[in-house]
PDB file of C-alpha atoms and ligand atoms in Angstrom:
ATOM      1  CA  UNK O   1      40.184 -40.253 -67.091  1.00 77.00           C
ATOM      2  CA  UNK O   2      37.907 -39.045 -64.436  1.00 92.00           C
ATOM      3  CA  UNK O   3      38.923 -36.588 -61.884  1.00 97.00           C
ATOM      4  CA  UNK O   4      35.974 -35.677 -59.766  1.00 97.00           C
ATOM      5  CA  UNK O   5      35.199 -34.562 -56.305  1.00 98.00           C
ATOM      6  CA  UNK O   6      32.363 -36.255 -54.371  1.00 98.00           C
ATOM      7  CA  UNK O   7      30.653 -33.988 -51.586  1.00 98.00           C
ATOM      8  CA  UNK O   8      29.928 -36.207 -48.495  1.00 98.00           C
ATOM      9  CA  UNK O   9      29.420 -33.645 -46.289  1.00 97.00           C
ATOM     10  CA  UNK O  10      29.613 -29.967 -46.936  1.00 97.00           C
ATOM     11  CA  UNK O  11      28.151 -28.054 -43.543  1.00 95.00           C
ATOM     12  CA  UNK O  12      30.455 -26.613 -40.501  1.00 94.00           C
ATOM     13  CA  UNK O  13      30.262 -28.328 -36.831  1.00 87.00           C
ATOM     14  CA  UNK O  14      26.823 -28.994 -36.058  1.00 86.00           C
ATOM     15  CA  UNK O  15      25.090 -31.519 -38.732  1.00 85.00           C
ATOM     16  CA  UNK O  16      21.863 -30.826 -40.377  1.00 88.00           C
ATOM     17  CA  UNK O  17      19.036 -32.357 -42.276  1.00 88.00           C
ATOM     18  CA  UNK O  18      20.376 -31.078 -45.288  1.00 92.00           C
ATOM     19  CA  UNK O  19      24.408 -31.307 -44.555  1.00 95.00           C
ATOM     20  CA  UNK O  20      26.938 -33.499 -42.799  1.00 96.00           C
ATOM     21  CA  UNK O  21      29.635 -32.098 -41.450  1.00 97.00           C
ATOM     22  CA  UNK O  22      32.963 -32.182 -43.673  1.00 98.00           C
ATOM     23  CA  UNK O  23      34.545 -35.341 -45.516  1.00 98.00           C
ATOM     24  CA  UNK O  24      34.843 -35.556 -49.682  1.00 98.00           C
ATOM     25  CA  UNK O  25      35.761 -38.690 -51.789  1.00 98.00           C
ATOM     26  CA  UNK O  26      38.058 -37.264 -54.328  1.00 98.00           C
ATOM     27  CA  UNK O  27      38.883 -39.921 -57.658  1.00 97.00           C
ATOM     28  CA  UNK O  28      41.950 -38.810 -59.565  1.00 96.00           C
ATOM     29  CA  UNK O  29      42.708 -41.043 -62.660  1.00 94.00           C
ATOM     30  CA  UNK O  30      42.081 -44.123 -60.950  1.00 95.00           C
ATOM     31  CA  UNK O  31      43.487 -43.090 -57.389  1.00 97.00           C
ATOM     32  CA  UNK O  32      40.850 -42.874 -54.437  1.00 98.00           C
ATOM     33  CA  UNK O  33      41.388 -40.635 -52.217  1.00 98.00           C
ATOM     34  CA  UNK O  34      39.409 -39.220 -49.119  1.00 98.00           C
ATOM     35  CA  UNK O  35      39.488 -35.916 -47.355  1.00 98.00           C
ATOM     36  CA  UNK O  36      38.434 -35.263 -43.593  1.00 98.00           C
ATOM     37  CA  UNK O  37      36.207 -37.685 -42.162  1.00 98.00           C
ATOM     38  CA  UNK O  38      33.512 -36.209 -40.285  1.00 98.00           C
ATOM     39  CA  UNK O  39      30.574 -38.332 -38.211  1.00 96.00           C
ATOM     40  CA  UNK O  40      28.368 -40.154 -41.067  1.00 95.00           C
ATOM     41  CA  UNK O  41      31.085 -40.087 -43.326  1.00 97.00           C
ATOM     42  CA  UNK O  42      30.862 -44.026 -43.764  1.00 97.00           C
ATOM     43  CA  UNK O  43      27.019 -44.355 -43.912  1.00 97.00           C
ATOM     44  CA  UNK O  44      27.254 -41.471 -46.819  1.00 97.00           C
ATOM     45  CA  UNK O  45      29.877 -43.618 -48.462  1.00 98.00           C
ATOM     46  CA  UNK O  46      27.487 -46.426 -48.704  1.00 96.00           C
ATOM     47  CA  UNK O  47      24.258 -44.290 -49.477  1.00 96.00           C
ATOM     48  CA  UNK O  48      26.053 -43.366 -52.606  1.00 97.00           C
ATOM     49  CA  UNK O  49      27.476 -47.191 -53.627  1.00 97.00           C
ATOM     50  CA  UNK O  50      31.174 -45.780 -52.832  1.00 97.00           C
ATOM     51  CA  UNK O  51      33.260 -48.691 -52.256  1.00 96.00           C
ATOM     52  CA  UNK O  52      35.148 -47.974 -49.180  1.00 96.00           C
ATOM     53  CA  UNK O  53      37.935 -50.740 -49.250  1.00 97.00           C
ATOM     54  CA  UNK O  54      39.227 -48.754 -52.467  1.00 97.00           C
ATOM     55  CA  UNK O  55      40.079 -45.502 -50.720  1.00 98.00           C
ATOM     56  CA  UNK O  56      43.976 -45.267 -50.244  1.00 98.00           C
ATOM     57  CA  UNK O  57      44.518 -42.573 -48.787  1.00 98.00           C
ATOM     58  CA  UNK O  58      43.199 -40.071 -46.421  1.00 98.00           C
ATOM     59  CA  UNK O  59      43.768 -36.607 -45.847  1.00 98.00           C
ATOM     60  CA  UNK O  60      42.746 -35.267 -42.692  1.00 98.00           C
ATOM     61  CA  UNK O  61      42.952 -31.474 -42.399  1.00 98.00           C
ATOM     62  CA  UNK O  62      42.731 -30.841 -38.343  1.00 97.00           C
ATOM     63  CA  UNK O  63      41.502 -32.160 -34.862  1.00 97.00           C
ATOM     64  CA  UNK O  64      38.160 -30.532 -34.771  1.00 97.00           C
ATOM     65  CA  UNK O  65      35.600 -33.380 -34.266  1.00 97.00           C
ATOM     66  CA  UNK O  66      33.862 -31.925 -37.132  1.00 97.00           C
ATOM     67  CA  UNK O  67      36.803 -33.125 -39.556  1.00 98.00           C
ATOM     68  CA  UNK O  68      37.753 -36.397 -38.704  1.00 98.00           C
ATOM     69  CA  UNK O  69      35.095 -38.043 -35.911  1.00 98.00           C
ATOM     70  CA  UNK O  70      34.255 -40.946 -38.126  1.00 98.00           C
ATOM     71  CA  UNK O  71      37.467 -41.946 -38.749  1.00 98.00           C
ATOM     72  CA  UNK O  72      37.969 -44.308 -36.416  1.00 97.00           C
ATOM     73  CA  UNK O  73      34.358 -45.941 -37.525  1.00 96.00           C
ATOM     74  CA  UNK O  74      35.530 -46.192 -40.595  1.00 97.00           C
ATOM     75  CA  UNK O  75      39.036 -47.683 -40.030  1.00 97.00           C
ATOM     76  CA  UNK O  76      37.181 -50.163 -38.156  1.00 96.00           C
ATOM     77  CA  UNK O  77      34.055 -51.417 -40.926  1.00 96.00           C
ATOM     78  CA  UNK O  78      37.178 -51.236 -43.407  1.00 97.00           C
ATOM     79  CA  UNK O  79      38.536 -54.307 -40.966  1.00 96.00           C
ATOM     80  CA  UNK O  80      35.505 -55.630 -40.579  1.00 95.00           C
ATOM     81  CA  UNK O  81      34.880 -56.193 -43.924  1.00 95.00           C
ATOM     82  CA  UNK O  82      38.122 -58.057 -44.444  1.00 96.00           C
ATOM     83  CA  UNK O  83      39.904 -55.467 -45.885  1.00 97.00           C
ATOM     84  CA  UNK O  84      44.057 -56.217 -45.974  1.00 95.00           C
ATOM     85  CA  UNK O  85      45.750 -54.164 -48.457  1.00 95.00           C
ATOM     86  CA  UNK O  86      47.314 -50.839 -46.613  1.00 97.00           C
ATOM     87  CA  UNK O  87      45.642 -47.338 -46.114  1.00 98.00           C
ATOM     88  CA  UNK O  88      47.822 -43.985 -45.925  1.00 98.00           C
ATOM     89  CA  UNK O  89      46.482 -41.509 -43.245  1.00 98.00           C
ATOM     90  CA  UNK O  90      48.145 -37.788 -43.623  1.00 98.00           C
ATOM     91  CA  UNK O  91      47.244 -35.719 -40.531  1.00 98.00           C
ATOM     92  CA  UNK O  92      47.941 -33.542 -37.470  1.00 97.00           C
ATOM     93  CA  UNK O  93      50.566 -35.827 -35.505  1.00 96.00           C
ATOM     94  CA  UNK O  94      48.569 -36.190 -32.786  1.00 97.00           C
ATOM     95  CA  UNK O  95      45.657 -38.045 -34.893  1.00 97.00           C
ATOM     96  CA  UNK O  96      47.982 -41.610 -34.873  1.00 97.00           C
ATOM     97  CA  UNK O  97      47.721 -41.842 -31.263  1.00 97.00           C
ATOM     98  CA  UNK O  98      44.166 -40.747 -31.058  1.00 97.00           C
ATOM     99  CA  UNK O  99      43.572 -43.812 -33.271  1.00 96.00           C
ATOM    100  CA  UNK O 100      46.141 -46.349 -31.917  1.00 96.00           C
ATOM    101  CA  UNK O 101      44.287 -45.603 -28.546  1.00 96.00           C
ATOM    102  CA  UNK O 102      40.386 -46.026 -29.383  1.00 95.00           C
ATOM    103  CA  UNK O 103      41.705 -49.410 -31.514  1.00 94.00           C
ATOM    104  CA  UNK O 104      43.848 -50.557 -28.273  1.00 93.00           C
ATOM    105  CA  UNK O 105      40.477 -49.876 -25.899  1.00 94.00           C
ATOM    106  CA  UNK O 106      38.481 -52.110 -28.294  1.00 89.00           C
ATOM    107  CA  UNK O 107      41.044 -55.051 -28.010  1.00 89.00           C
ATOM    108  CA  UNK O 108      41.263 -54.424 -31.762  1.00 82.00           C
ATOM    109  CA  UNK O 109      44.138 -55.486 -33.864  1.00 90.00           C
ATOM    110  CA  UNK O 110      44.181 -54.635 -37.780  1.00 94.00           C
ATOM    111  CA  UNK O 111      44.149 -57.095 -40.427  1.00 93.00           C
ATOM    112  CA  UNK O 112      45.727 -54.319 -42.787  1.00 97.00           C
ATOM    113  CA  UNK O 113      48.895 -51.794 -42.092  1.00 96.00           C
ATOM    114  CA  UNK O 114      48.103 -48.302 -41.672  1.00 97.00           C
ATOM    115  CA  UNK O 115      51.100 -45.924 -43.050  1.00 98.00           C
ATOM    116  CA  UNK O 116      50.927 -42.637 -40.922  1.00 98.00           C
ATOM    117  CA  UNK O 117      51.957 -39.685 -42.563  1.00 97.00           C
ATOM    118  CA  UNK O 118      52.262 -36.372 -39.899  1.00 97.00           C
ATOM    119  CA  UNK O 119      51.100 -33.206 -41.133  1.00 96.00           C
ATOM    120  CA  UNK O 120      51.138 -30.166 -38.736  1.00 89.00           C
ATOM    121  CA  UNK O 121      50.375 -27.124 -40.444  1.00 81.00           C
ATOM    122  CA  UNK O 122      53.355 -25.476 -40.830  1.00 88.00           C
ATOM    123  CA  UNK O 123      54.717 -25.670 -44.480  1.00 93.00           C
ATOM    124  CA  UNK O 124      54.356 -26.494 -47.808  1.00 96.00           C
ATOM    125  CA  UNK O 125      55.182 -30.021 -48.987  1.00 96.00           C
ATOM    126  CA  UNK O 126      54.534 -32.640 -51.644  1.00 97.00           C
ATOM    127  CA  UNK O 127      53.637 -35.519 -49.084  1.00 97.00           C
ATOM    128  CA  UNK O 128      52.366 -38.357 -52.205  1.00 98.00           C
ATOM    129  CA  UNK O 129      53.736 -38.481 -55.618  1.00 97.00           C
ATOM    130  CA  UNK O 130      53.094 -42.025 -58.224  1.00 96.00           C
ATOM    131  CA  UNK O 131      53.323 -41.772 -61.718  1.00 93.00           C
ATOM    132  CA  UNK O 132      50.318 -40.004 -62.415  1.00 94.00           C
ATOM    133  CA  UNK O 133      49.128 -37.238 -59.641  1.00 97.00           C
ATOM    134  CA  UNK O 134      50.991 -35.428 -56.531  1.00 97.00           C
ATOM    135  CA  UNK O 135      49.471 -34.518 -53.399  1.00 98.00           C
ATOM    136  CA  UNK O 136      50.853 -31.168 -51.411  1.00 98.00           C
ATOM    137  CA  UNK O 137      49.856 -29.768 -48.242  1.00 98.00           C
ATOM    138  CA  UNK O 138      49.867 -25.939 -47.589  1.00 97.00           C
ATOM    139  CA  UNK O 139      48.800 -25.043 -43.707  1.00 97.00           C
ATOM    140  CA  UNK O 140      45.817 -22.849 -43.337  1.00 97.00           C
ATOM    141  CA  UNK O 141      44.939 -20.151 -40.874  1.00 96.00           C
ATOM    142  CA  UNK O 142      42.768 -21.608 -37.837  1.00 96.00           C
ATOM    143  CA  UNK O 143      42.795 -22.147 -34.605  1.00 95.00           C
ATOM    144  CA  UNK O 144      44.523 -25.051 -34.104  1.00 96.00           C
ATOM    145  CA  UNK O 145      47.536 -26.332 -37.011  1.00 95.00           C
ATOM    146  CA  UNK O 146      45.050 -27.296 -40.044  1.00 97.00           C
ATOM    147  CA  UNK O 147      46.312 -28.426 -43.399  1.00 97.00           C
ATOM    148  CA  UNK O 148      45.259 -27.614 -46.891  1.00 98.00           C
ATOM    149  CA  UNK O 149      45.410 -30.036 -49.453  1.00 98.00           C
ATOM    150  CA  UNK O 150      46.263 -29.935 -53.378  1.00 98.00           C
ATOM    151  CA  UNK O 151      45.774 -32.457 -55.670  1.00 98.00           C
ATOM    152  CA  UNK O 152      46.978 -32.692 -59.373  1.00 97.00           C
ATOM    153  CA  UNK O 153      47.829 -34.861 -62.541  1.00 96.00           C
ATOM    154  CA  UNK O 154      51.590 -35.021 -63.066  1.00 94.00           C
ATOM    155  CA  UNK O 155      52.181 -33.422 -66.673  1.00 90.00           C
ATOM    156  CA  UNK O 156      51.134 -35.505 -69.329  1.00 88.00           C
ATOM    157  CA  UNK O 157      52.442 -37.003 -72.409  1.00 91.00           C
ATOM    158  CA  UNK O 158      52.112 -35.287 -75.669  1.00 95.00           C
ATOM    159  CA  UNK O 159      49.145 -37.245 -77.958  1.00 95.00           C
ATOM    160  CA  UNK O 160      50.224 -39.021 -81.154  1.00 96.00           C
ATOM    161  CA  UNK O 161      49.142 -37.341 -84.396  1.00 95.00           C
ATOM    162  CA  UNK O 162      48.408 -40.605 -86.535  1.00 95.00           C
ATOM    163  CA  UNK O 163      48.072 -38.951 -89.406  1.00 95.00           C
ATOM    164  CA  UNK O 164      51.379 -37.909 -89.777  1.00 94.00           C
ATOM    165  CA  UNK O 165      52.696 -40.908 -88.557  1.00 94.00           C
ATOM    166  CA  UNK O 166      50.902 -43.403 -91.006  1.00 95.00           C
ATOM    167  CA  UNK O 167      52.142 -40.839 -93.696  1.00 95.00           C
ATOM    168  CA  UNK O 168      55.919 -41.284 -93.070  1.00 92.00           C
ATOM    169  CA  UNK O 169      55.516 -44.637 -91.912  1.00 92.00           C
ATOM    170  CA  UNK O 170      56.894 -43.787 -88.339  1.00 93.00           C
ATOM    171  CA  UNK O 171      57.483 -47.756 -86.516  1.00 92.00           C
ATOM    172  CA  UNK O 172      55.332 -48.133 -83.364  1.00 93.00           C
ATOM    173  CA  UNK O 173      58.456 -48.514 -81.570  1.00 92.00           C
ATOM    174  CA  UNK O 174      59.245 -45.324 -81.336  1.00 93.00           C
ATOM    175  CA  UNK O 175      56.253 -44.111 -80.088  1.00 94.00           C
ATOM    176  CA  UNK O 176      56.404 -43.676 -76.573  1.00 93.00           C
ATOM    177  CA  UNK O 177      59.623 -42.081 -76.924  1.00 94.00           C
ATOM    178  CA  UNK O 178      57.428 -39.375 -79.359  1.00 95.00           C
ATOM    179  CA  UNK O 179      54.644 -39.322 -76.427  1.00 95.00           C
ATOM    180  CA  UNK O 180      57.616 -38.020 -74.171  1.00 93.00           C
ATOM    181  CA  UNK O 181      58.901 -35.369 -76.453  1.00 93.00           C
ATOM    182  CA  UNK O 182      62.213 -37.130 -77.374  1.00 93.00           C
ATOM    183  CA  UNK O 183      63.541 -36.628 -80.980  1.00 95.00           C
ATOM    184  CA  UNK O 184      64.373 -40.546 -82.096  1.00 93.00           C
ATOM    185  CA  UNK O 185      66.968 -41.601 -84.141  1.00 92.00           C
ATOM    186  CA  UNK O 186      65.369 -44.149 -86.433  1.00 89.00           C
ATOM    187  CA  UNK O 187      66.692 -47.378 -87.977  1.00 86.00           C
ATOM    188  CA  UNK O 188      67.692 -45.872 -91.155  1.00 86.00           C
ATOM    189  CA  UNK O 189      70.073 -43.023 -89.026  1.00 89.00           C
ATOM    190  CA  UNK O 190      67.289 -40.565 -89.406  1.00 89.00           C
ATOM    191  CA  UNK O 191      66.364 -37.878 -86.726  1.00 92.00           C
ATOM    192  CA  UNK O 192      62.921 -37.166 -86.204  1.00 92.00           C
ATOM    193  CA  UNK O 193      61.337 -34.283 -84.747  1.00 94.00           C
ATOM    194  CA  UNK O 194      58.817 -35.228 -81.975  1.00 95.00           C
ATOM    195  CA  UNK O 195      56.553 -32.088 -83.063  1.00 94.00           C
ATOM    196  CA  UNK O 196      55.969 -33.156 -86.327  1.00 94.00           C
ATOM    197  CA  UNK O 197      54.178 -36.524 -85.494  1.00 95.00           C
ATOM    198  CA  UNK O 198      52.502 -35.191 -81.660  1.00 96.00           C
ATOM    199  CA  UNK O 199      49.568 -32.908 -80.254  1.00 95.00           C
ATOM    200  CA  UNK O 200      49.796 -30.931 -78.005  1.00 93.00           C
ATOM    201  CA  UNK O 201      49.257 -32.469 -74.260  1.00 92.00           C
ATOM    202  CA  UNK O 202      45.926 -32.626 -72.379  1.00 89.00           C
ATOM    203  CA  UNK O 203      46.396 -29.629 -69.348  1.00 91.00           C
ATOM    204  CA  UNK O 204      47.192 -31.435 -66.464  1.00 94.00           C
ATOM    205  CA  UNK O 205      43.743 -30.817 -63.717  1.00 97.00           C
ATOM    206  CA  UNK O 206      44.532 -29.468 -60.184  1.00 98.00           C
ATOM    207  CA  UNK O 207      42.279 -29.666 -57.247  1.00 98.00           C
ATOM    208  CA  UNK O 208      42.727 -27.565 -53.685  1.00 98.00           C
ATOM    209  CA  UNK O 209      40.943 -28.471 -50.240  1.00 98.00           C
ATOM    210  CA  UNK O 210      40.673 -25.257 -48.276  1.00 98.00           C
ATOM    211  CA  UNK O 211      38.623 -26.096 -45.042  1.00 93.00           C
ATOM    212  CA  UNK O 212      38.795 -24.249 -42.238  1.00 94.00           C
ATOM    213  CA  UNK O 213      40.434 -21.001 -42.442  1.00 97.00           C
ATOM    214  CA  UNK O 214      40.553 -17.180 -41.979  1.00 97.00           C
ATOM    215  CA  UNK O 215      41.145 -15.126 -45.629  1.00 96.00           C
ATOM    216  CA  UNK O 216      44.706 -15.863 -46.235  1.00 96.00           C
ATOM    217  CA  UNK O 217      46.894 -14.280 -49.049  1.00 96.00           C
ATOM    218  CA  UNK O 218      49.593 -16.400 -48.668  1.00 95.00           C
ATOM    219  CA  UNK O 219      47.868 -18.623 -50.325  1.00 96.00           C
ATOM    220  CA  UNK O 220      47.443 -17.515 -53.598  1.00 97.00           C
ATOM    221  CA  UNK O 221      50.727 -18.734 -54.999  1.00 96.00           C
ATOM    222  CA  UNK O 222      50.080 -22.512 -53.998  1.00 96.00           C
ATOM    223  CA  UNK O 223      45.983 -22.200 -55.201  1.00 97.00           C
ATOM    224  CA  UNK O 224      47.194 -20.299 -58.586  1.00 97.00           C
ATOM    225  CA  UNK O 225      45.095 -21.171 -61.831  1.00 97.00           C
ATOM    226  CA  UNK O 226      43.520 -24.879 -60.160  1.00 98.00           C
ATOM    227  CA  UNK O 227      40.689 -25.950 -62.033  1.00 98.00           C
ATOM    228  CA  UNK O 228      38.540 -26.286 -58.606  1.00 98.00           C
ATOM    229  CA  UNK O 229      39.049 -24.676 -55.655  1.00 98.00           C
ATOM    230  CA  UNK O 230      36.777 -25.680 -52.521  1.00 98.00           C
ATOM    231  CA  UNK O 231      37.117 -23.256 -50.195  1.00 98.00           C
ATOM    232  CA  UNK O 232      35.485 -22.813 -46.866  1.00 97.00           C
ATOM    233  CA  UNK O 233      32.757 -19.653 -46.442  1.00 97.00           C
ATOM    234  CA  UNK O 234      31.116 -20.579 -42.860  1.00 96.00           C
ATOM    235  CA  UNK O 235      29.626 -17.057 -42.471  1.00 97.00           C
ATOM    236  CA  UNK O 236      27.892 -14.736 -44.416  1.00 97.00           C
ATOM    237  CA  UNK O 237      29.212 -10.848 -44.558  1.00 96.00           C
ATOM    238  CA  UNK O 238      26.816  -9.854 -41.923  1.00 96.00           C
ATOM    239  CA  UNK O 239      28.712 -12.160 -39.515  1.00 96.00           C
ATOM    240  CA  UNK O 240      32.227 -10.991 -40.574  1.00 96.00           C
ATOM    241  CA  UNK O 241      33.316 -10.147 -37.081  1.00 96.00           C
ATOM    242  CA  UNK O 242      32.367 -13.780 -36.102  1.00 95.00           C
ATOM    243  CA  UNK O 243      34.466 -15.101 -39.087  1.00 96.00           C
ATOM    244  CA  UNK O 244      37.410 -13.135 -37.781  1.00 95.00           C
ATOM    245  CA  UNK O 245      36.928 -14.364 -33.977  1.00 95.00           C
ATOM    246  CA  UNK O 246      36.710 -17.753 -35.453  1.00 96.00           C
ATOM    247  CA  UNK O 247      39.258 -17.938 -37.493  1.00 97.00           C
ATOM    248  CA  UNK O 248      36.977 -18.917 -40.261  1.00 97.00           C
ATOM    249  CA  UNK O 249      36.044 -17.285 -44.181  1.00 97.00           C
ATOM    250  CA  UNK O 250      33.045 -15.064 -45.184  1.00 97.00           C
ATOM    251  CA  UNK O 251      31.861 -16.164 -48.636  1.00 97.00           C
ATOM    252  CA  UNK O 252      32.814 -12.844 -50.345  1.00 98.00           C
ATOM    253  CA  UNK O 253      36.429 -13.630 -48.525  1.00 98.00           C
ATOM    254  CA  UNK O 254      36.469 -16.691 -50.483  1.00 98.00           C
ATOM    255  CA  UNK O 255      35.804 -15.480 -53.383  1.00 98.00           C
ATOM    256  CA  UNK O 256      38.188 -12.961 -52.914  1.00 98.00           C
ATOM    257  CA  UNK O 257      40.944 -15.549 -52.758  1.00 98.00           C
ATOM    258  CA  UNK O 258      39.545 -17.594 -56.160  1.00 98.00           C
ATOM    259  CA  UNK O 259      39.841 -14.194 -57.854  1.00 98.00           C
ATOM    260  CA  UNK O 260      43.174 -13.543 -57.019  1.00 98.00           C
ATOM    261  CA  UNK O 261      44.528 -17.169 -57.548  1.00 98.00           C
ATOM    262  CA  UNK O 262      42.493 -16.662 -61.065  1.00 98.00           C
ATOM    263  CA  UNK O 263      40.908 -20.435 -60.121  1.00 98.00           C
ATOM    264  CA  UNK O 264      38.615 -21.721 -62.844  1.00 98.00           C
ATOM    265  CA  UNK O 265      35.554 -22.248 -60.045  1.00 98.00           C
ATOM    266  CA  UNK O 266      35.347 -22.227 -56.789  1.00 98.00           C
ATOM    267  CA  UNK O 267      33.245 -24.201 -54.745  1.00 98.00           C
ATOM    268  CA  UNK O 268      31.976 -23.282 -51.392  1.00 98.00           C
ATOM    269  CA  UNK O 269      31.050 -24.967 -48.433  1.00 97.00           C
ATOM    270  CA  UNK O 270      31.214 -25.553 -44.565  1.00 97.00           C
ATOM    271  CA  UNK O 271      28.373 -23.543 -43.881  1.00 96.00           C
ATOM    272  CA  UNK O 272      27.321 -22.469 -40.673  1.00 94.00           C
ATOM    273  CA  UNK O 273      24.142 -24.285 -39.458  1.00 93.00           C
ATOM    274  CA  UNK O 274      22.962 -20.846 -37.888  1.00 94.00           C
ATOM    275  CA  UNK O 275      21.492 -20.015 -42.170  1.00 95.00           C
ATOM    276  CA  UNK O 276      18.489 -21.991 -43.197  1.00 93.00           C
ATOM    277  CA  UNK O 277      19.878 -21.427 -46.931  1.00 94.00           C
ATOM    278  CA  UNK O 278      22.899 -20.403 -48.985  1.00 95.00           C
ATOM    279  CA  UNK O 279      21.367 -17.800 -51.280  1.00 96.00           C
ATOM    280  CA  UNK O 280      23.129 -14.475 -49.450  1.00 96.00           C
ATOM    281  CA  UNK O 281      26.425 -16.615 -49.523  1.00 97.00           C
ATOM    282  CA  UNK O 282      25.934 -17.249 -53.453  1.00 97.00           C
ATOM    283  CA  UNK O 283      25.061 -14.034 -53.818  1.00 98.00           C
ATOM    284  CA  UNK O 284      28.282 -12.583 -51.674  1.00 97.00           C
ATOM    285  CA  UNK O 285      30.615 -14.565 -53.680  1.00 98.00           C
ATOM    286  CA  UNK O 286      29.148 -13.823 -57.119  1.00 98.00           C
ATOM    287  CA  UNK O 287      29.587  -9.789 -56.760  1.00 97.00           C
ATOM    288  CA  UNK O 288      33.539 -10.710 -56.838  1.00 97.00           C
ATOM    289  CA  UNK O 289      34.139 -13.857 -58.538  1.00 98.00           C
ATOM    290  CA  UNK O 290      31.210 -15.136 -61.546  1.00 97.00           C
ATOM    291  CA  UNK O 291      32.159 -19.011 -61.300  1.00 98.00           C
ATOM    292  CA  UNK O 292      30.828 -20.271 -57.784  1.00 98.00           C
ATOM    293  CA  UNK O 293      29.069 -22.621 -56.859  1.00 98.00           C
ATOM    294  CA  UNK O 294      27.264 -23.851 -53.560  1.00 97.00           C
ATOM    295  CA  UNK O 295      28.530 -27.118 -52.468  1.00 97.00           C
ATOM    296  CA  UNK O 296      25.483 -29.952 -51.780  1.00 97.00           C
ATOM    297  CA  UNK O 297      26.222 -33.198 -50.056  1.00 97.00           C
ATOM    298  CA  UNK O 298      26.009 -36.068 -52.534  1.00 97.00           C
ATOM    299  CA  UNK O 299      26.944 -34.063 -55.798  1.00 97.00           C
ATOM    300  CA  UNK O 300      29.949 -35.134 -57.405  1.00 97.00           C
ATOM    301  CA  UNK O 301      32.033 -31.960 -58.686  1.00 98.00           C
ATOM    302  CA  UNK O 302      33.728 -32.913 -62.367  1.00 96.00           C
ATOM    303  CA  UNK O 303      37.187 -31.243 -62.700  1.00 95.00           C
TER     304      UNK O 303
HETATM  305 ZN1   ZN D   1      37.635 -25.937 -37.464  1.00 58.11          ZN
END
């Protein structure tokens, strides 16, 4: 089952012809999650044929406009299209007030419930889990409280070994126990070893989102071994001082984090509009960490 990230906006601050500001649509084993919601997000979703009503969770990193100015517009469209199922929004405490005030000012009464979970970028926390996935938040280092997010699959069940099961005529009734690693006792009184009838589980996949932040080594335990890390790379090395002053990262610094956390793949984004292209970002990151990609709007990245 799919686990994939579609980049809806990969630019910083100013939208350009090539890049909208930050938003991503994540599909994780049937769960639909939006991360950040800059202006233009709903247009990009429509353009890509992504059904907005299937979004169940919206994770907002922080309250700089290039990360959430599209949110009330999106909520309003959900309402106009007749949404009745609830929506959960995670983000800085103030965001709840902002949404309410904007809706109230227009005399809008939503036909669906919004559950708001305040997150203020000060500690690592599990914020959602169900049978298949977990969502964690962790603090980033930016000018205002900022949340990073980690979406991961739960440990998966073992695969059955059909040949071994058939050979020993193990009844189907025991398959679920075997998949969970239990050694069941058969009707005959015989206890069987699950290892004989199963194969290793597929690895649980994970995705981490880090925007906006200055280089922060404290993130490494949280990011350790993730399959895909999205990390902001607002600046090139040439503007390292600017990165420091504005609490952003360079592409090279993002690569240093990816390397230290031993992630499988690094996706760079949140590029400053001052650069005509990102060739230097890529080169500087590659000098540190080989498995790196430049995020492009409307592209989907499989995990
Ligand atoms: Zn910011």
